Amino acid sequence: MNVPFDRSVLRTALERMDIADIAQATIRQSGDIARMMERDTQTEFLHLEMGVPGLPPERVGVEAECAALRAGVASQYPNMFGIPELKEAASRFLRAFLDIEIAPKGCIPTVGSMQGSYNTFLLCSQLNPAKRKILFIDPGFPVQRSQVRILGIPSESFDIYDYRAEKLGPKI
């Protein structure tokens, strides 16, 4: 496999962080390892952890955001039922790219995945009283455990490390 850096750089970062096995590193530790390696190799990494891709925003987006701010949208809350044009666009996107039909009223944009998961946990826990428990497959996103605890939703978890490929189905 072609690796764009000397493997000793990774080993050094793991040793400095006292991590014996990178497969057991948390998402935050993985981010720290990448930052150490960037510093040590003077090579910029593409960050995909925690919603931070490390890519500059597209100019059209920056210009649209500036125009929206000049128009005063930051001084008002959006419609409590959502922005119809955004919900319509989300519905079209799901149909075009995922081949699933979701009515615009079922598209609920959020400001991030944490807000989306919080709302999803709340909704799913109320759909069927016999199926309230949430199953977390680890390693996962630790904040979600706090969310279900705050919502009072029971949960269980297991570490996927020993349940790869054909072993996963029976475990679930």
mmCIF file of C-alpha atoms in Angstrom:
data_model
loop_
_atom_site.group_PDB
_atom_site.id
_atom_site.type_symbol
_atom_site.label_atom_id
_atom_site.label_comp_id
_atom_site.label_asym_id
_atom_site.label_seq_id
_atom_site.Cartn_x
_atom_site.Cartn_y
_atom_site.Cartn_z
ATOM 1 C CA MET A 1 0.000 0.000 0.000
ATOM 2 C CA ASN A 2 1.312 3.449 -0.932
ATOM 3 C CA VAL A 3 1.425 5.678 2.182
ATOM 4 C CA PRO A 4 2.267 9.395 1.722
ATOM 5 C CA PHE A 5 4.453 9.524 4.850
ATOM 6 C CA ASP A 6 7.023 7.393 6.638
ATOM 7 C CA ARG A 7 5.277 4.951 8.996
ATOM 8 C CA SER A 8 7.754 5.877 11.723
ATOM 9 C CA VAL A 9 5.984 9.255 11.963
ATOM 10 C CA LEU A 10 2.764 7.453 12.908
ATOM 11 C CA ARG A 11 4.585 5.197 15.374
ATOM 12 C CA THR A 12 6.189 8.247 17.008
ATOM 13 C CA ALA A 13 2.831 10.019 17.351
ATOM 14 C CA LEU A 14 1.252 6.905 18.891
ATOM 15 C CA GLU A 15 4.138 6.561 21.352
ATOM 16 C CA ARG A 16 3.904 10.224 22.384
ATOM 17 C CA MET A 17 0.199 9.749 23.090
ATOM 18 C CA ASP A 18 0.727 6.375 24.804
ATOM 19 C CA ILE A 19 -1.597 4.590 22.352
ATOM 20 C CA ALA A 20 -0.684 0.942 21.776
ATOM 21 C CA ASP A 21 -3.174 0.261 18.960
ATOM 22 C CA ILE A 22 -4.504 2.948 16.619
ATOM 23 C CA ALA A 23 -7.669 0.880 16.118
ATOM 24 C CA GLN A 24 -8.509 1.589 19.766
ATOM 25 C CA ALA A 25 -7.945 5.371 19.536
ATOM 26 C CA THR A 26 -10.910 7.654 20.158
ATOM 27 C CA ILE A 27 -12.011 10.142 17.511
ATOM 28 C CA ARG A 28 -10.380 12.985 19.466
ATOM 29 C CA GLN A 29 -7.141 11.012 19.777
ATOM 30 C CA SER A 30 -7.262 10.305 16.032
ATOM 31 C CA GLY A 31 -7.545 14.038 15.401
ATOM 32 C CA ASP A 32 -4.601 14.717 17.721
ATOM 33 C CA ILE A 33 -2.525 12.054 15.957
ATOM 34 C CA ALA A 34 -3.273 13.652 12.584
ATOM 35 C CA ARG A 35 -2.329 17.119 13.870
ATOM 36 C CA MET A 36 0.969 15.780 15.277
ATOM 37 C CA MET A 37 1.735 14.086 11.978
ATOM 38 C CA GLU A 38 0.891 17.260 10.046
ATOM 39 C CA ARG A 39 3.304 19.209 12.214
ATOM 40 C CA ASP A 40 6.040 16.557 11.986
ATOM 41 C CA THR A 41 5.770 16.025 8.213
ATOM 42 C CA GLN A 42 4.829 19.584 7.192
ATOM 43 C CA THR A 43 2.063 17.921 5.151
ATOM 44 C CA GLU A 44 -1.523 19.136 5.281
ATOM 45 C CA PHE A 45 -4.054 16.387 6.029
ATOM 46 C CA LEU A 46 -7.698 16.361 4.999
ATOM 47 C CA HIS A 47 -9.661 16.265 8.264
ATOM 48 C CA LEU A 48 -12.929 14.340 8.208
ATOM 49 C CA GLU A 49 -13.347 13.931 11.950
ATOM 50 C CA MET A 50 -16.028 15.754 13.911
ATOM 51 C CA GLY A 51 -17.520 17.636 10.966
ATOM 52 C CA VAL A 52 -14.334 19.527 10.152
ATOM 53 C CA PRO A 53 -13.270 18.680 6.600
ATOM 54 C CA GLY A 54 -10.485 21.266 6.533
ATOM 55 C CA LEU A 55 -11.569 22.540 3.127
ATOM 56 C CA PRO A 56 -12.151 26.228 2.414
ATOM 57 C CA PRO A 57 -15.793 27.157 1.786
ATOM 58 C CA GLU A 58 -16.959 27.644 -1.779
ATOM 59 C CA ARG A 59 -17.096 31.286 -2.866
ATOM 60 C CA VAL A 60 -20.738 31.057 -3.912
ATOM 61 C CA GLY A 61 -21.637 29.967 -0.368
ATOM 62 C CA VAL A 62 -19.661 32.777 1.246
ATOM 63 C CA GLU A 63 -21.284 35.338 -1.066
ATOM 64 C CA ALA A 64 -24.774 33.949 -0.396
ATOM 65 C CA GLU A 65 -24.158 34.060 3.349
ATOM 66 C CA CYS A 66 -22.973 37.680 3.154
ATOM 67 C CA ALA A 67 -26.019 38.616 1.052
ATOM 68 C CA ALA A 68 -28.327 36.929 3.563
ATOM 69 C CA LEU A 69 -26.705 38.799 6.456
ATOM 70 C CA ARG A 70 -27.027 42.113 4.580
ATOM 71 C CA ALA A 71 -30.712 41.304 3.999
ATOM 72 C CA GLY A 72 -31.226 41.005 7.749
ATOM 73 C CA VAL A 73 -31.984 37.300 8.054
ATOM 74 C CA ALA A 74 -29.805 37.000 11.169
ATOM 75 C CA SER A 75 -32.246 39.189 13.083
ATOM 76 C CA GLN A 76 -35.231 36.886 12.677
ATOM 77 C CA TYR A 77 -36.086 33.283 13.426
ATOM 78 C CA PRO A 78 -37.137 31.070 10.532
ATOM 79 C CA ASN A 79 -40.703 29.859 10.217
ATOM 80 C CA MET A 80 -41.365 27.269 12.941
ATOM 81 C CA PHE A 81 -42.454 24.790 10.263
ATOM 82 C CA GLY A 82 -39.217 25.255 8.341
ATOM 83 C CA ILE A 83 -38.262 27.064 5.179
ATOM 84 C CA PRO A 84 -40.471 25.613 2.421
ATOM 85 C CA GLU A 85 -37.838 26.037 -0.333
ATOM 86 C CA LEU A 86 -35.213 24.235 1.751
ATOM 87 C CA LYS A 87 -37.582 21.382 2.609
ATOM 88 C CA GLU A 88 -38.539 21.030 -1.082
ATOM 89 C CA ALA A 89 -34.865 21.000 -2.103
ATOM 90 C CA ALA A 90 -34.054 18.377 0.544
ATOM 91 C CA SER A 91 -36.884 16.176 -0.721
ATOM 92 C CA ARG A 92 -35.649 16.501 -4.334
ATOM 93 C CA PHE A 93 -32.066 15.731 -3.242
ATOM 94 C CA LEU A 94 -33.131 12.543 -1.441
ATOM 95 C CA ARG A 95 -35.114 11.426 -4.494
ATOM 96 C CA ALA A 96 -32.322 12.216 -6.977
ATOM 97 C CA PHE A 97 -29.297 10.959 -5.052
ATOM 98 C CA LEU A 98 -30.610 8.301 -2.673
ATOM 99 C CA ASP A 99 -33.661 7.144 -4.653
ATOM 100 C CA ILE A 100 -36.010 7.525 -1.679
ATOM 101 C CA GLU A 101 -39.258 9.451 -1.471
ATOM 102 C CA ILE A 102 -39.585 11.713 1.549
ATOM 103 C CA ALA A 103 -42.287 14.368 1.543
ATOM 104 C CA PRO A 104 -40.963 17.897 2.107
ATOM 105 C CA LYS A 105 -42.845 18.080 5.417
ATOM 106 C CA GLY A 106 -40.756 15.084 6.568
ATOM 107 C CA CYS A 107 -37.465 16.865 5.817
ATOM 108 C CA ILE A 108 -36.250 18.574 8.975
ATOM 109 C CA PRO A 109 -33.026 20.506 8.415
ATOM 110 C CA THR A 110 -30.887 21.031 11.518
ATOM 111 C CA VAL A 111 -27.768 23.070 12.167
ATOM 112 C CA GLY A 112 -25.673 19.933 12.610
ATOM 113 C CA SER A 113 -25.636 16.208 13.236
ATOM 114 C CA MET A 114 -25.862 16.626 17.028
ATOM 115 C CA GLN A 115 -29.184 18.441 16.719
ATOM 116 C CA GLY A 116 -30.325 15.957 14.100
ATOM 117 C CA SER A 117 -29.462 12.936 16.247
ATOM 118 C CA TYR A 118 -31.101 14.503 19.327
ATOM 119 C CA ASN A 119 -34.350 15.003 17.407
ATOM 120 C CA THR A 120 -34.109 11.546 15.849
ATOM 121 C CA PHE A 121 -33.620 9.858 19.245
ATOM 122 C CA LEU A 122 -36.607 11.741 20.638
ATOM 123 C CA LEU A 123 -38.816 10.841 17.679
ATOM 124 C CA CYS A 124 -37.775 7.181 17.434
ATOM 125 C CA SER A 125 -38.213 6.612 21.166
ATOM 126 C CA GLN A 126 -41.860 7.670 20.855
ATOM 127 C CA LEU A 127 -42.857 5.775 17.696
ATOM 128 C CA ASN A 128 -43.346 2.386 19.335
ATOM 129 C CA PRO A 129 -43.475 2.097 23.153
ATOM 130 C CA ALA A 130 -42.313 -1.530 22.891
ATOM 131 C CA LYS A 131 -39.149 -0.459 21.055
ATOM 132 C CA ARG A 132 -37.737 2.477 23.023
ATOM 133 C CA LYS A 133 -34.197 1.173 23.556
ATOM 134 C CA ILE A 134 -31.345 2.626 21.474
ATOM 135 C CA LEU A 135 -28.501 0.331 20.345
ATOM 136 C CA PHE A 136 -25.090 1.996 20.085
ATOM 137 C CA ILE A 137 -22.427 0.246 18.058
ATOM 138 C CA ASP A 138 -19.015 1.328 19.377
ATOM 139 C CA PRO A 139 -16.801 3.056 18.679
ATOM 140 C CA GLY A 140 -19.370 5.752 18.229
ATOM 141 C CA PHE A 141 -20.023 9.386 18.969
ATOM 142 C CA PRO A 142 -19.938 9.753 22.791
ATOM 143 C CA VAL A 143 -22.221 12.796 22.824
ATOM 144 C CA GLN A 144 -25.112 10.640 21.627
ATOM 145 C CA ARG A 145 -25.023 8.612 24.849
ATOM 146 C CA SER A 146 -25.412 11.850 26.796
ATOM 147 C CA GLN A 147 -28.318 12.832 24.571
ATOM 148 C CA VAL A 148 -30.291 9.642 25.239
ATOM 149 C CA ARG A 149 -29.468 9.859 28.951
ATOM 150 C CA ILE A 150 -30.840 13.432 29.056
ATOM 151 C CA LEU A 151 -33.949 12.273 27.180
ATOM 152 C CA GLY A 152 -34.382 9.340 29.580
ATOM 153 C CA ILE A 153 -34.173 6.760 26.788
ATOM 154 C CA PRO A 154 -32.727 3.340 27.694
ATOM 155 C CA SER A 155 -29.736 2.191 25.652
ATOM 156 C CA GLU A 156 -27.353 -0.708 25.153
ATOM 157 C CA SER A 157 -24.073 -0.956 23.306
ATOM 158 C CA PHE A 158 -21.401 -3.316 22.097
ATOM 159 C CA ASP A 159 -17.960 -2.822 20.608
ATOM 160 C CA ILE A 160 -17.836 -3.744 16.933
ATOM 161 C CA TYR A 161 -14.116 -4.623 17.130
ATOM 162 C CA ASP A 162 -14.803 -8.351 17.646
ATOM 163 C CA TYR A 163 -17.884 -8.443 15.390
ATOM 164 C CA ARG A 164 -16.738 -7.746 11.854
ATOM 165 C CA ALA A 165 -18.171 -9.068 8.590
ATOM 166 C CA GLU A 166 -20.380 -12.149 9.014
ATOM 167 C CA LYS A 167 -20.212 -11.985 12.836
ATOM 168 C CA LEU A 168 -22.060 -8.641 12.955
ATOM 169 C CA GLY A 169 -25.525 -9.803 11.824
ATOM 170 C CA PRO A 170 -26.047 -12.410 14.561
ATOM 171 C CA LYS A 171 -24.733 -9.992 17.218
ATOM 172 C CA ILE A 172 -27.273 -7.319 16.309
#
